[in-house]
Amino acid sequence: MKKTTLFLILVAIFAACGQSNKKAETIEIDPETVNVFYFHGKQRCKTCVAVGDVAKKTVETAFEENEKVIFYEINISEKANEDLCEKYEVAWNALIIAKGEDFVEITDQAFATAVENPQALENLIKEEVNKRLTD
């Protein structure tokens, strides 16, 4: 009974998150630029939206003067984004910070903190971006 309930809860969460914004063909990836990629589907739950909002706000405020840091919101259900999803092996929601071939996926931490402790996610994003800026 508990396993069935847990399964139904997980199905409901995944259905709420769905599978979706910026077209890959419009992304010019410069190996010297730090890219913050937020991958998501068409339908998004409260946490999915919070992850994207915190990531976007962090890049826009903390790195507004730095043209070498760019935020991208990627709709994984759009055909134009397939190559980028494949490159980072994304099949669902993901938050990835990349510079050239150096990248880190911080999805688990993002989803654990975005709603209840957005400052922790903001700090993590800044830390990972700054690591790549100095490399």
XYZ file of N, CA and C in Angstrom:
405
model
N 0.813 -1.186 0.000
C 0.000 0.000 0.000
C 0.864 1.260 0.000
N 1.917 1.284 0.859
C 2.798 2.439 0.925
C 3.550 2.637 -0.382
N 3.975 1.540 -1.004
C 4.689 1.632 -2.272
C 3.784 2.199 -3.355
N 2.523 1.785 -3.370
C 1.568 2.290 -4.363
C 1.344 3.778 -4.158
N 1.198 4.213 -2.936
C 0.990 5.630 -2.636
C 2.204 6.449 -3.051
N 3.389 5.975 -2.710
C 4.612 6.664 -3.099
C 4.719 6.751 -4.613
N 4.420 5.662 -5.294
C 4.472 5.646 -6.749
C 3.520 6.688 -7.334
N 2.301 6.746 -6.816
C 1.315 7.712 -7.315
C 1.752 9.149 -7.050
N 2.384 9.403 -5.924
C 2.891 10.737 -5.624
C 3.986 11.120 -6.619
N 4.904 10.200 -6.867
C 5.981 10.471 -7.825
C 5.433 10.715 -9.229
N 4.459 9.934 -9.639
C 3.843 10.128 -10.955
C 3.213 11.510 -11.027
N 2.536 11.928 -9.978
C 1.895 13.244 -9.954
C 2.927 14.365 -10.029
N 4.045 14.215 -9.327
C 5.094 15.231 -9.367
C 5.673 15.341 -10.767
N 5.991 14.197 -11.373
C 6.560 14.234 -12.715
C 5.564 14.775 -13.731
N 4.308 14.470 -13.580
C 3.293 14.995 -14.486
C 3.169 16.505 -14.335
N 3.295 16.997 -13.117
C 3.204 18.436 -12.884
C 4.391 19.171 -13.488
N 5.547 18.520 -13.502
C 6.739 19.168 -14.040
C 6.763 19.149 -15.560
N 6.206 18.102 -16.153
C 6.128 18.052 -17.604
C 7.464 18.032 -18.312
N 7.429 18.389 -19.644
C 8.672 18.477 -20.397
C 8.714 19.753 -21.232
N 10.263 21.910 -21.984
C 10.051 23.209 -22.699
C 11.051 24.332 -22.707
N 12.722 26.837 -23.603
C 12.221 28.113 -23.954
C 13.112 28.655 -24.985
N 14.303 28.676 -24.840
C 15.164 29.287 -25.818
C 15.622 28.209 -26.793
N 15.605 28.525 -28.066
C 15.951 27.532 -29.081
C 17.464 27.339 -29.155
N 17.881 26.084 -29.251
C 19.308 25.770 -29.305
C 19.971 26.439 -30.491
N 19.251 26.579 -31.590
C 19.852 27.175 -32.779
C 20.204 28.643 -32.557
N 19.623 29.281 -31.553
C 19.929 30.679 -31.260
C 21.073 30.804 -30.264
N 21.558 29.704 -29.754
C 22.620 29.733 -28.759
C 23.966 29.568 -29.440
N 24.797 30.576 -29.264
C 26.159 30.504 -29.769
C 27.048 30.277 -28.555
N 27.568 29.078 -28.446
C 28.361 28.730 -27.266
C 29.818 29.092 -27.497
N 30.263 30.078 -26.762
C 31.646 30.532 -26.782
C 32.382 29.768 -25.683
N 33.475 29.098 -25.995
C 34.176 28.313 -24.975
C 34.742 29.154 -23.826
N 34.776 30.477 -23.981
C 35.264 31.358 -22.925
C 34.135 31.949 -22.079
N 32.895 31.604 -22.414
C 31.731 32.118 -21.702
C 31.207 31.072 -20.734
N 30.770 31.522 -19.567
C 30.133 30.630 -18.608
C 28.634 30.690 -18.882
N 28.066 29.551 -19.213
C 26.645 29.453 -19.528
C 25.910 28.773 -18.387
N 24.828 29.395 -17.950
C 23.967 28.804 -16.936
C 22.721 28.345 -17.685
N 22.597 27.038 -17.838
C 21.492 26.445 -18.586
C 20.440 25.913 -17.628
N 19.214 26.404 -17.787
C 18.098 25.844 -17.031
C 17.207 25.107 -18.029
N 17.221 23.796 -17.967
C 16.419 22.945 -18.843
C 15.108 22.603 -18.141
N 14.002 22.695 -18.886
C 12.705 22.365 -18.294
C 11.726 21.938 -19.380
N 10.610 21.407 -18.935
C 9.570 20.979 -19.853
C 8.487 22.022 -20.015
N 7.440 21.655 -20.727
C 6.322 22.573 -20.979
C 5.601 22.953 -19.705
N 5.281 21.948 -18.911
C 4.567 22.185 -17.654
C 5.578 22.159 -16.521
N 5.424 23.142 -15.621
C 6.377 23.210 -14.520
C 5.646 23.412 -13.194
N 6.156 22.732 -12.190
C 5.601 22.867 -10.843
C 6.214 24.107 -10.179
N 5.779 24.388 -8.976
C 6.256 25.535 -8.202
C 7.782 25.508 -8.044
N 8.320 24.348 -7.756
C 9.764 24.226 -7.559
C 10.513 24.428 -8.864
N 9.993 23.875 -9.951
C 10.622 24.064 -11.263
C 10.719 25.545 -11.608
N 9.635 26.263 -11.394
C 9.600 27.700 -11.682
C 10.590 28.434 -10.780
N 10.639 28.061 -9.513
C 11.546 28.715 -8.565
C 13.008 28.521 -8.963
N 13.376 27.324 -9.385
C 14.757 27.064 -9.813
C 15.130 27.997 -10.963
N 14.269 28.067 -11.966
C 14.529 28.945 -13.109
C 14.602 30.404 -12.709
N 13.674 30.834 -11.850
C 13.645 32.235 -11.421
C 14.892 32.615 -10.628
N 15.290 31.758 -9.701
C 16.480 32.050 -8.884
C 17.734 32.077 -9.766
N 17.856 31.112 -10.654
C 19.032 31.061 -11.531
C 19.106 32.304 -12.423
N 17.995 32.655 -13.021
C 17.967 33.825 -13.914
C 18.287 35.101 -13.142
N 17.639 35.285 -12.004
C 17.859 36.489 -11.191
C 19.311 36.575 -10.730
N 19.875 35.453 -10.333
C 21.261 35.438 -9.860
C 22.216 35.879 -10.959
N 22.047 35.330 -12.142
C 22.926 35.700 -13.258
C 22.724 37.172 -13.617
N 21.471 37.606 -13.679
C 21.187 38.989 -14.076
C 21.672 40.017 -13.055
N 21.684 39.667 -11.783
C 22.104 40.642 -10.772
C 23.581 40.503 -10.402
N 24.025 39.306 -10.111
C 25.403 39.112 -9.654
C 26.426 39.278 -10.781
N 26.004 39.014 -12.009
C 26.956 39.058 -13.129
C 26.502 40.018 -14.224
N 25.689 41.014 -13.869
C 25.135 41.917 -14.869
C 26.207 42.680 -15.645
N 27.345 42.913 -15.039
C 28.428 43.649 -15.699
C 29.368 42.729 -16.480
N 29.150 41.431 -16.397
C 30.061 40.480 -17.023
C 29.390 39.829 -18.231
N 29.828 40.194 -19.405
C 29.274 39.651 -20.648
C 29.662 38.193 -20.871
N 30.550 37.678 -20.044
C 31.010 36.291 -20.177
C 30.196 35.319 -19.337
N 29.053 35.780 -18.809
C 28.146 34.910 -18.068
C 26.750 35.111 -18.647
N 26.174 34.010 -19.150
C 24.879 34.083 -19.822
C 23.933 33.027 -19.263
N 22.695 33.433 -19.048
C 21.639 32.517 -18.610
C 20.799 32.114 -19.815
N 20.523 30.810 -19.923
C 19.654 30.289 -20.977
C 18.564 29.439 -20.364
N 17.344 29.687 -20.752
C 16.223 28.840 -20.364
C 15.901 27.974 -21.579
N 16.007 26.662 -21.413
C 15.904 25.726 -22.530
C 14.673 24.838 -22.362
N 13.811 24.863 -23.336
C 12.624 23.998 -23.367
C 13.049 22.665 -23.984
N 13.062 21.617 -23.188
C 13.559 20.329 -23.675
C 12.606 19.655 -24.658
N 11.380 20.132 -24.725
C 10.426 19.497 -25.637
C 10.497 20.072 -27.050
N 11.255 21.133 -27.247
C 11.396 21.721 -28.582
C 12.495 21.004 -29.360
N 12.166 20.627 -30.549
C 13.086 19.883 -31.403
C 14.422 20.623 -31.598
N 14.354 21.929 -31.680
C 15.560 22.734 -31.891
C 16.558 22.598 -30.752
N 16.118 22.132 -29.603
C 16.994 22.015 -28.433
C 17.546 20.602 -28.219
N 17.224 19.686 -29.121
C 17.639 18.281 -28.959
C 19.149 18.111 -28.819
N 19.924 18.820 -29.640
C 21.379 18.651 -29.591
C 21.956 19.076 -28.248
N 21.463 20.187 -27.733
C 21.949 20.664 -26.445
C 21.543 19.705 -25.322
N 20.323 19.202 -25.386
C 19.864 18.220 -24.393
C 20.707 16.956 -24.461
N 21.027 16.547 -25.661
C 21.843 15.346 -25.834
C 23.263 15.567 -25.318
N 23.822 16.732 -25.602
C 25.189 17.034 -25.157
C 25.316 16.908 -23.639
N 24.323 17.417 -22.924
C 24.376 17.381 -21.458
C 23.569 16.230 -20.863
N 23.091 15.337 -21.725
C 22.336 14.152 -21.310
C 21.141 14.523 -20.429
N 20.386 15.524 -20.891
C 19.228 16.014 -20.161
C 17.970 15.377 -20.724
N 17.178 14.762 -19.859
C 15.906 14.167 -20.265
C 14.753 14.762 -19.471
N 15.068 15.584 -18.516
C 14.048 16.185 -17.652
C 14.572 17.544 -17.236
N 14.182 18.051 -16.097
C 14.672 19.342 -15.622
C 16.130 19.220 -15.194
N 16.889 20.304 -15.452
C 18.292 20.303 -15.053
C 18.799 21.737 -14.961
N 19.722 21.954 -14.048
C 20.429 23.228 -13.938
C 21.908 22.915 -14.084
N 22.494 23.425 -15.162
C 23.881 23.109 -15.501
C 24.646 24.406 -15.717
N 25.844 24.464 -15.161
C 26.734 25.600 -15.360
C 27.932 25.085 -16.141
N 28.185 25.709 -17.295
C 29.204 25.179 -18.203
C 30.083 26.277 -18.783
N 31.343 25.933 -18.939
C 32.290 26.765 -19.682
C 33.083 25.805 -20.546
N 32.871 25.898 -21.845
C 33.504 24.941 -22.740
C 33.049 23.537 -22.398
N 33.991 22.633 -22.199
C 33.664 21.248 -21.847
C 33.594 21.026 -20.337
N 33.925 22.056 -19.564
C 33.861 21.971 -18.100
C 32.461 22.357 -17.655
N 31.747 21.413 -17.064
C 30.415 21.741 -16.589
C 30.091 20.969 -15.324
N 29.116 21.523 -14.599
C 28.640 20.892 -13.377
C 27.117 20.930 -13.395
N 26.512 19.834 -12.997
C 25.063 19.781 -12.869
C 24.725 19.954 -11.395
N 23.915 20.978 -11.094
C 23.551 21.252 -9.702
C 22.041 21.116 -9.499
N 21.438 20.260 -10.285
C 19.988 20.084 -10.258
C 19.470 19.658 -8.889
N 20.087 18.664 -8.295
C 19.602 18.171 -6.998
C 19.630 19.263 -5.939
N 20.737 19.992 -5.870
C 20.851 21.066 -4.893
C 19.843 22.173 -5.198
N 19.642 22.458 -6.478
C 18.712 23.512 -6.884
C 17.293 23.186 -6.449
N 16.866 21.965 -6.705
C 15.507 21.570 -6.354
C 15.326 21.427 -4.843
N 16.400 21.163 -4.128
C 16.306 21.037 -2.675
C 16.227 22.392 -1.978
N 16.690 23.463 -2.646
C 16.786 24.755 -1.962
C 15.989 25.894 -2.580
N 15.587 25.803 -3.819
C 15.006 26.942 -4.540
C 13.802 27.575 -3.859
N 12.944 26.782 -3.277
C 11.726 27.318 -2.663
C 11.977 27.759 -1.219
N 12.553 26.898 -0.423
C 12.708 27.167 1.013
C 13.951 27.981 1.371
N 14.992 27.898 0.539
C 16.238 28.599 0.846
C 16.899 29.081 -0.448
N 16.256 30.018 -1.152
C 16.797 30.469 -2.435
C 18.191 31.086 -2.324
N 18.518 31.645 -1.163
C 19.846 32.228 -0.965
C 20.942 31.163 -1.097
N 20.666 29.955 -0.629
C 21.639 28.866 -0.757
C 21.871 28.528 -2.226
N 20.806 28.504 -3.014
C 20.958 28.230 -4.454
C 21.705 29.375 -5.120
N 21.361 30.597 -4.768
C 22.055 31.757 -5.333
C 23.554 31.680 -5.035
N 23.903 31.352 -3.797
C 25.316 31.232 -3.418
C 26.016 30.128 -4.195
N 25.346 29.004 -4.376
C 25.934 27.889 -5.129
C 26.164 28.282 -6.590
N 25.203 28.946 -7.194
C 25.359 29.386 -8.584
C 26.547 30.344 -8.703
N 26.618 31.316 -7.809
C 27.735 32.271 -7.833
C 29.073 31.546 -7.682
N 29.131 30.620 -6.753
C 30.367 29.864 -6.507
C 30.806 29.092 -7.759
N 29.864 28.380 -8.378
C 30.206 27.573 -9.558
C 30.546 28.441 -10.767
N 29.862 29.549 -10.932
C 30.175 30.467 -12.037
C 31.554 31.067 -11.805
N 31.820 31.533 -10.596
C 33.123 32.149 -10.303
C 34.275 31.175 -10.482
N 34.082 29.899 -10.138
C 35.115 28.881 -10.373
C 35.494 28.839 -11.853
N 34.494 28.907 -12.702
C 34.726 28.801 -14.129
C 35.243 30.101 -14.732
N 34.940 31.212 -14.119
C 35.460 32.487 -14.599
C 36.959 32.598 -14.364
N 37.433 31.969 -13.285
C 38.852 32.069 -12.948
C 39.694 30.992 -13.636
N 39.048 30.000 -14.222
C 39.790 28.925 -14.914
C 40.273 29.386 -16.281
